[in-house]
Amino acid sequence: MKRVLFVAAAAALLVTGRAGPVFPDVSKLPSNPDPPDPLTMVDGQRVTSREQWFQRRRPELKALFQHYMYGWFPPPVQVQGVVTYTDARFFEGQATLKLVTLKLAAAGAPETHLLMVIPNHRASPAPVFLGMNFSGNHTLVTDTHVPLPTSWMPRPEPSAADHHALEAGRGTQIHVWELEQTIRRGYAVATYYCGDVEPDTTNAAGGVRETIRRPSASDDWGTIAAWAWGLQRAVDYLVTDSDIDNKHIALVGHSRLGKAAILAGAFDDRVALVIPLQAGCGGTAPSRGTVGESVQRINISFPHWFCGEFKKFNTQPDLLPFDQHCLMALCAPRSILLGAAVEDIWANPAGAFDMLKAADKVYRFLGADGLAAQTMPETNRLVDSNLGFFIRPGKHSMTKQDWQFFLDFADKQWGKPRTE
Ligand code: GCU
């Protein structure tokens, strides 16, 4: 019976109508060498009230991003979370390890395997950082109860061979996630392997896009949208988990997974804080940027990440009716922290700062706090206003130091978690 219901849900998704309005062909769009004003509608009307922003401009921007860049976002489907394992003595009794399988009510949709670590010494439900990982939950811990992913793996030895995860990868990414540090600061972490939702490859097989799709539409969803949608389904589960403070959910993601994090956060009001780390082109850096990766470069290297329409902007990003500051503005009045690294020019740190500065306008318009810095801060200084920023020395990577900035920022915005 359950199976029949699931099949019905999937069939409905395949025939769901187009999202919102019909937008002009790219060749008809006006050139805009500067980032378009987030407070002006495509028809030229100025946004003059809060209501206009939330009821007209925000939905318009969401539709524009879907149509011209990331592709269609399917409506949500029901999620069932099944706890498969718990250990209340994790990290020498400091935390509880909880493994949860998320099952989507759509026939053939892949399962997501969530690894949660939750601090034990807390006076109330824990605020949480939710993010995807690149190489499997088992690479974040040494505990052998955490299973290897069964989905497609891109990473070479020692983590994977022949596109299958290997036991040899266990514990190899502990320094990237630094789970114990986050636990000590009173926050929970929930993470899963991105390939559980959608494999990072052009000839995708076994991902959510195989099941839920609009075949041959030039704005059918790409991998970044699929990952973002998957994050939202994980949020669906987290808001029902009594260990978690559902008012304090932060989305975190590094690089391509940071592109998915900012997209998911922009489209989802339940997310209180978004932390896209070094997300670069297609995430937090301007599409009109002249530093680092270009729209053309990203579309050639990763044709599966964005929708077909986005390729039409390869040599003419000035035609885009938005830039990435508009994606950040969709998060308003909620918090954003951008993280950058000095040597990571490919991700265009200065361009990302400019985008944050341009999003500030919408925050102020809505009466919210924005960015308390006019110029990019010196290295290692955290700008901890509602729109936050830091740049640290070093290369493109996620490190213990990045997590310290995330934790300091969350403490500032939310107050330190209460411990017992
Ligand atoms: C490549 C790609 C970037 C991406 C990065 C990553 O460098 O060009 O757009 O952010 O990989 O995900 O690590």
GROMACS .gro file of C-alpha atoms and ligand atoms in nm:
model
  433
    1MET     CA    1   0.000   0.000   0.000
    2LYS     CA    2   0.282   0.233   0.101
    3ARG     CA    3   0.457   0.156  -0.227
    4VAL     CA    4   0.147   0.248  -0.428
    5LEU     CA    5   0.127   0.584  -0.250
    6PHE     CA    6   0.495   0.650  -0.320
    7VAL     CA    7   0.446   0.573  -0.690
    8ALA     CA    8   0.151   0.813  -0.706
    9ALA     CA    9   0.359   1.088  -0.547
   10ALA     CA   10   0.641   1.039  -0.796
   11ALA     CA   11   0.407   1.042  -1.094
   12ALA     CA   12   0.260   1.370  -0.974
   13LEU     CA   13   0.607   1.520  -0.958
   14LEU     CA   14   0.684   1.431  -1.317
   15VAL     CA   15   0.382   1.615  -1.450
   16THR     CA   16   0.389   1.915  -1.215
   17GLY     CA   17   0.351   2.234  -1.414
   18ARG     CA   18   0.621   2.496  -1.477
   19ALA     CA   19   0.734   2.702  -1.181
   20GLY     CA   20   0.579   3.047  -1.191
   21PRO     CA   21   0.599   3.298  -1.474
   22VAL     CA   22   0.743   3.252  -1.823
   23PHE     CA   23   1.061   3.456  -1.868
   24PRO     CA   24   1.202   3.591  -2.196
   25ASP     CA   25   1.458   3.411  -2.406
   26VAL     CA   26   1.813   3.502  -2.302
   27SER     CA   27   1.868   3.684  -2.635
   28LYS     CA   28   1.591   3.930  -2.536
   29LEU     CA   29   1.740   4.023  -2.198
   30PRO     CA   30   1.895   4.370  -2.161
   31SER     CA   31   2.266   4.401  -2.090
   32ASN     CA   32   2.350   4.499  -1.731
   33PRO     CA   33   2.727   4.532  -1.683
   34ASP     CA   34   2.670   4.613  -1.313
   35PRO     CA   35   2.495   4.385  -1.066
   36PRO     CA   36   2.118   4.449  -1.105
   37ASP     CA   37   1.938   4.633  -0.826
   38PRO     CA   38   1.778   4.373  -0.597
   39LEU     CA   39   1.501   4.623  -0.513
   40THR     CA   40   1.382   4.673  -0.871
   41MET     CA   41   1.143   4.424  -1.031
   42VAL     CA   42   1.221   4.294  -1.384
   43ASP     CA   43   0.947   4.521  -1.522
   44GLY     CA   44   1.131   4.823  -1.376
   45GLN     CA   45   0.900   4.879  -1.078
   46ARG     CA   46   1.073   4.983  -0.756
   47VAL     CA   47   1.014   4.782  -0.442
   48THR     CA   48   0.890   5.032  -0.185
   49SER     CA   49   0.741   4.818   0.093
   50ARG     CA   50   0.818   4.508   0.294
   51GLU     CA   51   0.507   4.340   0.155
   52GLN     CA   52   0.623   4.405  -0.199
   53TRP     CA   53   0.958   4.244  -0.121
   54PHE     CA   54   0.813   3.932   0.039
   55GLN     CA   55   0.508   3.891  -0.181
   56ARG     CA   56   0.641   3.996  -0.522
   57ARG     CA   57   1.014   4.056  -0.558
   58ARG     CA   58   1.134   3.761  -0.348
   59PRO     CA   59   0.915   3.510  -0.537
   60GLU     CA   60   1.023   3.673  -0.865
   61LEU     CA   61   1.392   3.634  -0.778
   62LYS     CA   62   1.340   3.273  -0.673
   63ALA     CA   63   1.173   3.201  -1.005
   64LEU     CA   64   1.449   3.384  -1.197
   65PHE     CA   65   1.727   3.188  -1.024
   66GLN     CA   66   1.547   2.865  -1.102
   67HIS     CA   67   1.477   2.946  -1.463
   68TYR     CA   68   1.810   3.094  -1.573
   69MET     CA   69   2.063   2.932  -1.343
   70TYR     CA   70   2.001   2.641  -1.108
   71GLY     CA   71   1.692   2.489  -1.267
   72TRP     CA   72   1.355   2.392  -1.136
   73PHE     CA   73   1.308   2.316  -0.765
   74PRO     CA   74   1.054   2.036  -0.728
   75PRO     CA   75   0.792   2.068  -0.455
   76PRO     CA   76   0.890   1.896  -0.131
   77VAL     CA   77   0.809   1.530  -0.080
   78GLN     CA   78   0.745   1.365   0.256
   79VAL     CA   79   1.048   1.252   0.454
   80GLN     CA   80   1.056   0.971   0.705
   81GLY     CA   81   1.353   0.958   0.943
   82VAL     CA   82   1.446   0.615   1.079
   83VAL     CA   83   1.700   0.608   1.362
   84THR     CA   84   1.923   0.306   1.298
   85TYR     CA   85   2.185   0.346   1.573
   86THR     CA   86   2.258   0.556   1.882
   87ASP     CA   87   2.554   0.567   2.118
   88ALA     CA   88   2.523   0.802   2.416
   89ARG     CA   89   2.889   0.755   2.511
   90PHE     CA   90   3.043   0.905   2.201
   91PHE     CA   91   3.354   1.123   2.243
   92GLU     CA   92   3.407   0.978   2.591
   93GLY     CA   93   3.055   1.058   2.697
   94GLN     CA   94   3.051   1.416   2.572
   95ALA     CA   95   2.814   1.340   2.284
   96THR     CA   96   2.550   1.109   2.145
   97LEU     CA   97   2.611   0.962   1.803
   98LYS     CA   98   2.288   0.908   1.613
   99LEU     CA   99   2.256   0.757   1.266
  100VAL     CA  100   1.932   0.836   1.083
  101THR     CA  101   1.818   0.711   0.742
  102LEU     CA  102   1.600   0.961   0.556
  103LYS     CA  103   1.349   0.799   0.323
  104LEU     CA  104   1.172   1.013   0.064
  105ALA     CA  105   0.814   0.937  -0.034
  106ALA     CA  106   0.897   0.916  -0.405
  107ALA     CA  107   0.942   0.580  -0.576
  108GLY     CA  108   1.303   0.501  -0.654
  109ALA     CA  109   1.442   0.808  -0.473
  110PRO     CA  110   1.773   0.739  -0.298
  111GLU     CA  111   1.805   0.723   0.082
  112THR     CA  112   2.014   0.977   0.270
  113HIS     CA  113   2.225   0.858   0.562
  114LEU     CA  114   2.253   1.127   0.823
  115LEU     CA  115   2.528   1.119   1.084
  116MET     CA  116   2.441   1.327   1.390
  117VAL     CA  117   2.656   1.412   1.690
  118ILE     CA  118   2.470   1.587   1.969
  119PRO     CA  119   2.625   1.733   2.286
  120ASN     CA  120   2.516   1.551   2.604
  121HIS     CA  121   2.577   1.829   2.855
  122ARG     CA  122   2.309   2.071   2.747
  123ALA     CA  123   2.020   2.240   2.919
  124SER     CA  124   1.794   2.242   2.611
  125PRO     CA  125   1.775   2.114   2.250
  126ALA     CA  126   2.101   2.180   2.066
  127PRO     CA  127   2.157   2.435   1.789
  128VAL     CA  128   2.290   2.249   1.485
  129PHE     CA  129   2.522   2.282   1.187
  130LEU     CA  130   2.387   2.084   0.893
  131GLY     CA  131   2.605   2.022   0.588
  132MET     CA  132   2.698   1.771   0.323
  133ASN     CA  133   3.038   1.606   0.318
  134PHE     CA  134   3.250   1.509   0.017
  135SER     CA  135   3.372   1.162   0.097
  136GLY     CA  136   3.135   0.975   0.326
  137ASN     CA  137   3.031   0.989   0.693
  138HIS     CA  138   3.285   0.720   0.781
  139THR     CA  139   3.569   0.958   0.688
  140LEU     CA  140   3.463   1.198   0.969
  141VAL     CA  141   3.495   0.948   1.256
  142THR     CA  142   3.689   0.636   1.355
  143ASP     CA  143   3.383   0.454   1.493
  144THR     CA  144   3.319   0.145   1.280
  145HIS     CA  145   2.942   0.159   1.346
  146VAL     CA  146   2.923   0.440   1.090
  147PRO     CA  147   2.872   0.262   0.759
  148LEU     CA  148   3.041   0.335   0.427
  149PRO     CA  149   2.827   0.505   0.162
  150THR     CA  150   2.691   0.267  -0.098
  151SER     CA  151   2.634   0.546  -0.353
  152TRP     CA  152   2.873   0.653  -0.631
  153MET     CA  153   3.205   0.800  -0.513
  154PRO     CA  154   3.426   1.024  -0.725
  155ARG     CA  155   3.725   1.028  -0.494
  156PRO     CA  156   4.035   0.824  -0.572
  157GLU     CA  157   4.235   0.603  -0.333
  158PRO     CA  158   4.253   0.570  -0.037
  159SER     CA  159   3.888   0.676   0.009
  160ALA     CA  160   3.739   0.504  -0.294
  161ALA     CA  161   3.818   0.264  -0.574
  162ASP     CA  162   3.610   0.189  -0.879
  163HIS     CA  163   3.361   0.449  -0.753
  164HIS     CA  164   3.296   0.260  -0.429
  165ALA     CA  165   3.389   0.388  -0.083
  166LEU     CA  166   3.667   0.199   0.091
  167GLU     CA  167   3.717   0.121   0.459
  168ALA     CA  168   4.064   0.273   0.424
  169GLY     CA  169   3.899   0.615   0.407
  170ARG     CA  170   3.763   0.587   0.762
  171GLY     CA  171   3.871   0.880   0.979
  172THR     CA  172   4.070   1.052   0.703
  173GLN     CA  173   3.857   1.373   0.716
  174ILE     CA  174   3.842   1.418   1.095
  175HIS     CA  175   4.052   1.736   1.067
  176VAL     CA  176   3.806   1.883   0.811
  177TRP     CA  177   3.496   1.858   1.028
  178GLU     CA  178   3.651   1.871   1.376
  179LEU     CA  179   3.330   1.736   1.526
  180GLU     CA  180   3.468   1.721   1.879
  181GLN     CA  181   3.550   2.092   1.883
  182THR     CA  182   3.189   2.175   1.786
  183ILE     CA  183   3.051   1.941   2.053
  184ARG     CA  184   3.265   2.109   2.319
  185ARG     CA  185   3.116   2.443   2.220
  186GLY     CA  186   2.763   2.307   2.273
  187TYR     CA  187   2.649   2.263   1.911
  188ALA     CA  188   2.527   1.954   1.729
  189VAL     CA  189   2.636   1.855   1.377
  190ALA     CA  190   2.430   1.671   1.119
  191THR     CA  191   2.600   1.564   0.798
  192TYR     CA  192   2.568   1.322   0.508
  193TYR     CA  193   2.755   1.232   0.193
  194CYS     CA  194   2.642   1.456  -0.096
  195GLY     CA  195   2.636   1.158  -0.336
  196ASP     CA  196   2.355   1.003  -0.131
  197VAL     CA  197   2.128   1.265  -0.288
  198GLU     CA  198   2.294   1.316  -0.625
  199PRO     CA  199   2.624   1.187  -0.765
  200ASP     CA  200   2.865   1.456  -0.880
  201THR     CA  201   2.896   1.340  -1.238
  202THR     CA  202   2.754   1.425  -1.580
  203ASN     CA  203   2.610   1.082  -1.643
  204ALA     CA  204   2.418   1.076  -1.316
  205ALA     CA  205   2.272   0.742  -1.218
  206GLY     CA  206   2.105   0.661  -0.891
  207GLY     CA  207   2.048   1.022  -0.780
  208VAL     CA  208   1.729   1.207  -0.699
  209ARG     CA  209   1.725   1.370  -1.044
  210GLU     CA  210   1.668   1.031  -1.199
  211THR     CA  211   1.341   0.997  -1.011
  212ILE     CA  212   1.207   1.352  -0.993
  213ARG     CA  213   1.255   1.542  -1.316
  214ARG     CA  214   1.115   1.733  -1.608
  215PRO     CA  215   1.282   1.552  -1.896
  216SER     CA  216   1.424   1.770  -2.175
  217ALA     CA  217   1.321   2.104  -2.016
  218SER     CA  218   1.611   2.350  -2.054
  219ASP     CA  219   1.547   2.461  -1.697
  220ASP     CA  220   1.530   2.114  -1.544
  221TRP     CA  221   1.731   2.106  -1.224
  222GLY     CA  222   2.105   2.063  -1.209
  223THR     CA  223   2.316   1.896  -0.943
  224ILE     CA  224   2.356   2.209  -0.725
  225ALA     CA  225   1.976   2.245  -0.706
  226ALA     CA  226   1.938   1.875  -0.630
  227TRP     CA  227   2.188   1.904  -0.345
  228ALA     CA  228   2.010   2.215  -0.213
  229TRP     CA  229   1.672   2.043  -0.231
  230GLY     CA  230   1.823   1.747  -0.046
  231LEU     CA  231   1.944   1.981   0.230
  232GLN     CA  232   1.589   2.107   0.266
  233ARG     CA  233   1.465   1.751   0.308
  234ALA     CA  234   1.724   1.703   0.583
  235VAL     CA  235   1.586   2.021   0.746
  236ASP     CA  236   1.237   1.863   0.719
  237TYR     CA  237   1.368   1.587   0.941
  238LEU     CA  238   1.572   1.804   1.180
  239VAL     CA  239   1.276   2.026   1.273
  240THR     CA  240   1.100   1.712   1.403
  241ASP     CA  241   1.397   1.584   1.606
  242SER     CA  242   1.352   1.670   1.977
  243ASP     CA  243   1.731   1.679   2.034
  244ILE     CA  244   1.757   1.976   1.797
  245ASP     CA  245   1.669   2.342   1.851
  246ASN     CA  246   1.467   2.398   1.534
  247LYS     CA  247   1.503   2.777   1.558
  248HIS     CA  248   1.880   2.752   1.533
  249ILE     CA  249   1.969   2.554   1.224
  250ALA     CA  250   2.283   2.663   1.037
  251LEU     CA  251   2.362   2.533   0.689
  252VAL     CA  252   2.730   2.494   0.615
  253GLY     CA  253   2.905   2.383   0.298
  254HIS     CA  254   3.247   2.405   0.142
  255SER     CA  255   3.299   2.509  -0.218
  256ARG     CA  256   3.052   2.332  -0.452
  257LEU     CA  257   2.865   2.222  -0.141
  258GLY     CA  258   2.870   2.586  -0.027
  259LYS     CA  259   2.696   2.680  -0.353
  260ALA     CA  260   2.423   2.431  -0.257
  261ALA     CA  261   2.412   2.563   0.102
  262ILE     CA  262   2.350   2.927   0.003
  263LEU     CA  263   2.087   2.821  -0.250
  264ALA     CA  264   1.908   2.602   0.004
  265GLY     CA  265   1.922   2.876   0.269
  266ALA     CA  266   1.799   3.143   0.031
  267PHE     CA  267   1.492   2.934  -0.051
  268ASP     CA  268   1.416   2.811   0.302
  269ASP     CA  269   1.306   3.036   0.589
  270ARG     CA  270   1.361   2.764   0.849
  271VAL     CA  271   1.737   2.808   0.810
  272ALA     CA  272   1.857   3.071   1.058
  273LEU     CA  273   2.217   3.100   0.938
  274VAL     CA  274   2.396   3.010   0.613
  275ILE     CA  275   2.772   2.958   0.598
  276PRO     CA  276   2.894   2.912   0.241
  277LEU     CA  277   3.271   2.862   0.272
  278GLN     CA  278   3.480   2.958  -0.034
  279ALA     CA  279   3.174   2.891  -0.253
  280GLY     CA  280   3.305   3.088  -0.552
  281CYS     CA  281   3.141   3.111  -0.894
  282GLY     CA  282   2.781   2.992  -0.896
  283GLY     CA  283   2.766   3.043  -0.518
  284THR     CA  284   2.885   3.363  -0.356
  285ALA     CA  285   3.118   3.517  -0.616
  286PRO     CA  286   2.970   3.742  -0.886
  287SER     CA  287   2.884   3.580  -1.219
  288ARG     CA  288   2.999   3.909  -1.371
  289GLY     CA  289   3.335   3.875  -1.191
  290THR     CA  290   3.664   3.898  -1.377
  291VAL     CA  291   3.871   3.720  -1.110
  292GLY     CA  292   3.885   3.342  -1.072
  293GLU     CA  293   3.635   3.104  -1.225
  294SER     CA  294   3.397   3.240  -1.493
  295VAL     CA  295   3.047   3.129  -1.588
  296GLN     CA  296   3.185   2.982  -1.909
  297ARG     CA  297   3.459   2.792  -1.726
  298ILE     CA  298   3.224   2.641  -1.470
  299ASN     CA  299   2.968   2.540  -1.732
  300ILE     CA  300   3.235   2.368  -1.940
  301SER     CA  301   3.400   2.189  -1.647
  302PHE     CA  302   3.078   2.094  -1.468
  303PRO     CA  303   2.793   2.086  -1.723
  304HIS     CA  304   2.567   1.901  -1.479
  305TRP     CA  305   2.576   2.160  -1.200
  306PHE     CA  306   2.340   2.420  -1.352
  307CYS     CA  307   2.044   2.413  -1.588
  308GLY     CA  308   2.064   2.435  -1.968
  309GLU     CA  309   1.961   2.801  -1.970
  310PHE     CA  310   2.269   2.904  -1.769
  311LYS     CA  311   2.498   2.794  -2.053
  312LYS     CA  312   2.349   3.070  -2.269
  313PHE     CA  313   2.520   3.324  -2.041
  314ASN     CA  314   2.868   3.176  -2.094
  315THR     CA  315   3.006   3.470  -2.291
  316GLN     CA  316   2.745   3.723  -2.175
  317PRO     CA  317   2.698   3.709  -1.796
  318ASP     CA  318   2.598   4.077  -1.819
  319LEU     CA  319   2.258   3.957  -1.945
  320LEU     CA  320   2.177   3.781  -1.618
  321PRO     CA  321   1.882   3.961  -1.456
  322PHE     CA  322   2.043   3.903  -1.113
  323ASP     CA  323   2.379   3.832  -0.958
  324GLN     CA  324   2.473   3.641  -0.645
  325HIS     CA  325   2.400   3.935  -0.413
  326CYS     CA  326   2.034   3.871  -0.497
  327LEU     CA  327   2.067   3.512  -0.375
  328MET     CA  328   2.211   3.643  -0.049
  329ALA     CA  329   1.933   3.903  -0.028
  330LEU     CA  330   1.677   3.620  -0.043
  331CYS     CA  331   1.808   3.513   0.300
  332ALA     CA  332   1.715   3.849   0.456
  333PRO     CA  333   1.670   3.910   0.747
  334ARG     CA  334   1.845   3.583   0.841
  335SER     CA  335   2.222   3.563   0.907
  336ILE     CA  336   2.492   3.479   0.652
  337LEU     CA  337   2.862   3.422   0.720
  338LEU     CA  338   3.095   3.415   0.419
  339GLY     CA  339   3.436   3.253   0.466
  340ALA     CA  340   3.732   3.297   0.232
  341ALA     CA  341   4.101   3.202   0.209
  342VAL     CA  342   4.381   3.432   0.093
  343GLU     CA  343   4.529   3.190  -0.160
  344ASP     CA  344   4.192   3.084  -0.297
  345ILE     CA  345   4.172   3.339  -0.578
  346TRP     CA  346   3.974   3.089  -0.790
  347ALA     CA  347   3.678   3.154  -0.555
  348ASN     CA  348   3.723   3.534  -0.583
  349PRO     CA  349   3.719   3.643  -0.214
  350ALA     CA  350   3.696   4.017  -0.291
  351GLY     CA  351   3.409   3.959  -0.535
  352ALA     CA  352   3.221   3.760  -0.271
  353PHE     CA  353   3.268   4.045  -0.023
  354ASP     CA  354   3.125   4.287  -0.283
  355MET     CA  355   2.821   4.064  -0.326
  356LEU     CA  356   2.764   4.061   0.050
  357LYS     CA  357   2.794   4.438   0.057
  358ALA     CA  358   2.539   4.467  -0.223
  359ALA     CA  359   2.297   4.236  -0.036
  360ASP     CA  360   2.320   4.465   0.267
  361LYS     CA  361   2.084   4.708   0.094
  362VAL     CA  362   1.794   4.464   0.121
  363TYR     CA  363   1.869   4.385   0.485
  364ARG     CA  364   1.862   4.759   0.569
  365PHE     CA  365   1.549   4.808   0.362
  366LEU     CA  366   1.378   4.540   0.574
  367GLY     CA  367   1.500   4.707   0.895
  368ALA     CA  368   1.743   4.425   0.976
  369ASP     CA  369   2.110   4.450   1.066
  370GLY     CA  370   2.343   4.398   0.773
  371LEU     CA  371   2.717   4.415   0.717
  372ALA     CA  372   2.921   4.621   0.965
  373ALA     CA  373   3.221   4.669   0.732
  374GLN     CA  374   3.275   4.883   0.426
  375THR     CA  375   3.595   4.713   0.312
  376MET     CA  376   3.717   4.356   0.329
  377PRO     CA  377   3.863   4.293   0.680
  378GLU     CA  378   4.227   4.202   0.733
  379THR     CA  379   4.307   3.832   0.759
  380ASN     CA  380   4.182   3.646   1.065
  381ARG     CA  381   3.938   3.919   1.172
  382LEU     CA  382   3.580   3.802   1.198
  383VAL     CA  383   3.318   4.059   1.100
  384ASP     CA  384   3.040   3.921   1.319
  385SER     CA  385   2.746   4.141   1.216
  386ASN     CA  386   2.427   3.975   1.084
  387LEU     CA  387   2.599   3.964   0.743
  388GLY     CA  388   2.941   3.833   0.843
  389PHE     CA  389   3.273   3.778   0.671
  390PHE     CA  390   3.624   3.650   0.738
  391ILE     CA  391   3.930   3.571   0.532
  392ARG     CA  392   4.206   3.354   0.672
  393PRO     CA  393   4.551   3.274   0.538
  394GLY     CA  394   4.595   2.958   0.335
  395LYS     CA  395   4.436   2.757   0.060
  396HIS     CA  396   4.099   2.631  -0.057
  397SER     CA  397   3.993   2.393   0.222
  398MET     CA  398   3.776   2.358   0.532
  399THR     CA  399   3.980   2.359   0.851
  400LYS     CA  400   3.960   2.366   1.230
  401GLN     CA  401   4.019   2.741   1.212
  402ASP     CA  402   3.722   2.790   0.977
  403TRP     CA  403   3.505   2.603   1.227
  404GLN     CA  404   3.627   2.833   1.506
  405PHE     CA  405   3.498   3.128   1.305
  406PHE     CA  406   3.166   2.949   1.244
  407LEU     CA  407   3.129   2.880   1.617
  408ASP     CA  408   3.227   3.233   1.724
  409PHE     CA  409   2.980   3.374   1.474
  410ALA     CA  410   2.696   3.148   1.593
  411ASP     CA  411   2.776   3.238   1.957
  412LYS     CA  412   2.752   3.607   1.864
  413GLN     CA  413   2.430   3.581   1.666
  414TRP     CA  414   2.247   3.328   1.881
  415GLY     CA  415   2.418   3.348   2.221
  416LYS     CA  416   2.634   3.066   2.357
  417PRO     CA  417   2.445   2.736   2.391
  418ARG     CA  418   2.337   2.668   2.748
  419THR     CA  419   2.522   2.378   2.910
  420GLU     CA  420   2.412   2.178   3.215
  421GCU     C1  421   3.644   2.345  -0.861
  421GCU     C2  422   3.534   2.432  -0.920
  421GCU     C3  423   3.472   2.524  -0.815
  421GCU     C4  424   3.431   2.445  -0.693
  421GCU     C5  425   3.547   2.363  -0.643
  421GCU     C6  426   3.515   2.270  -0.527
  421GCU     O1  427   3.754   2.423  -0.827
  421GCU     O2  428   3.589   2.504  -1.026
  421GCU     O3  429   3.360   2.590  -0.868
  421GCU     O4  430   3.381   2.532  -0.596
  421GCU     O5  431   3.595   2.280  -0.747
  421GCU     O6  432   3.401   2.230  -0.510
  421GCU     O7  433   3.609   2.233  -0.456
   0.00000   0.00000   0.00000
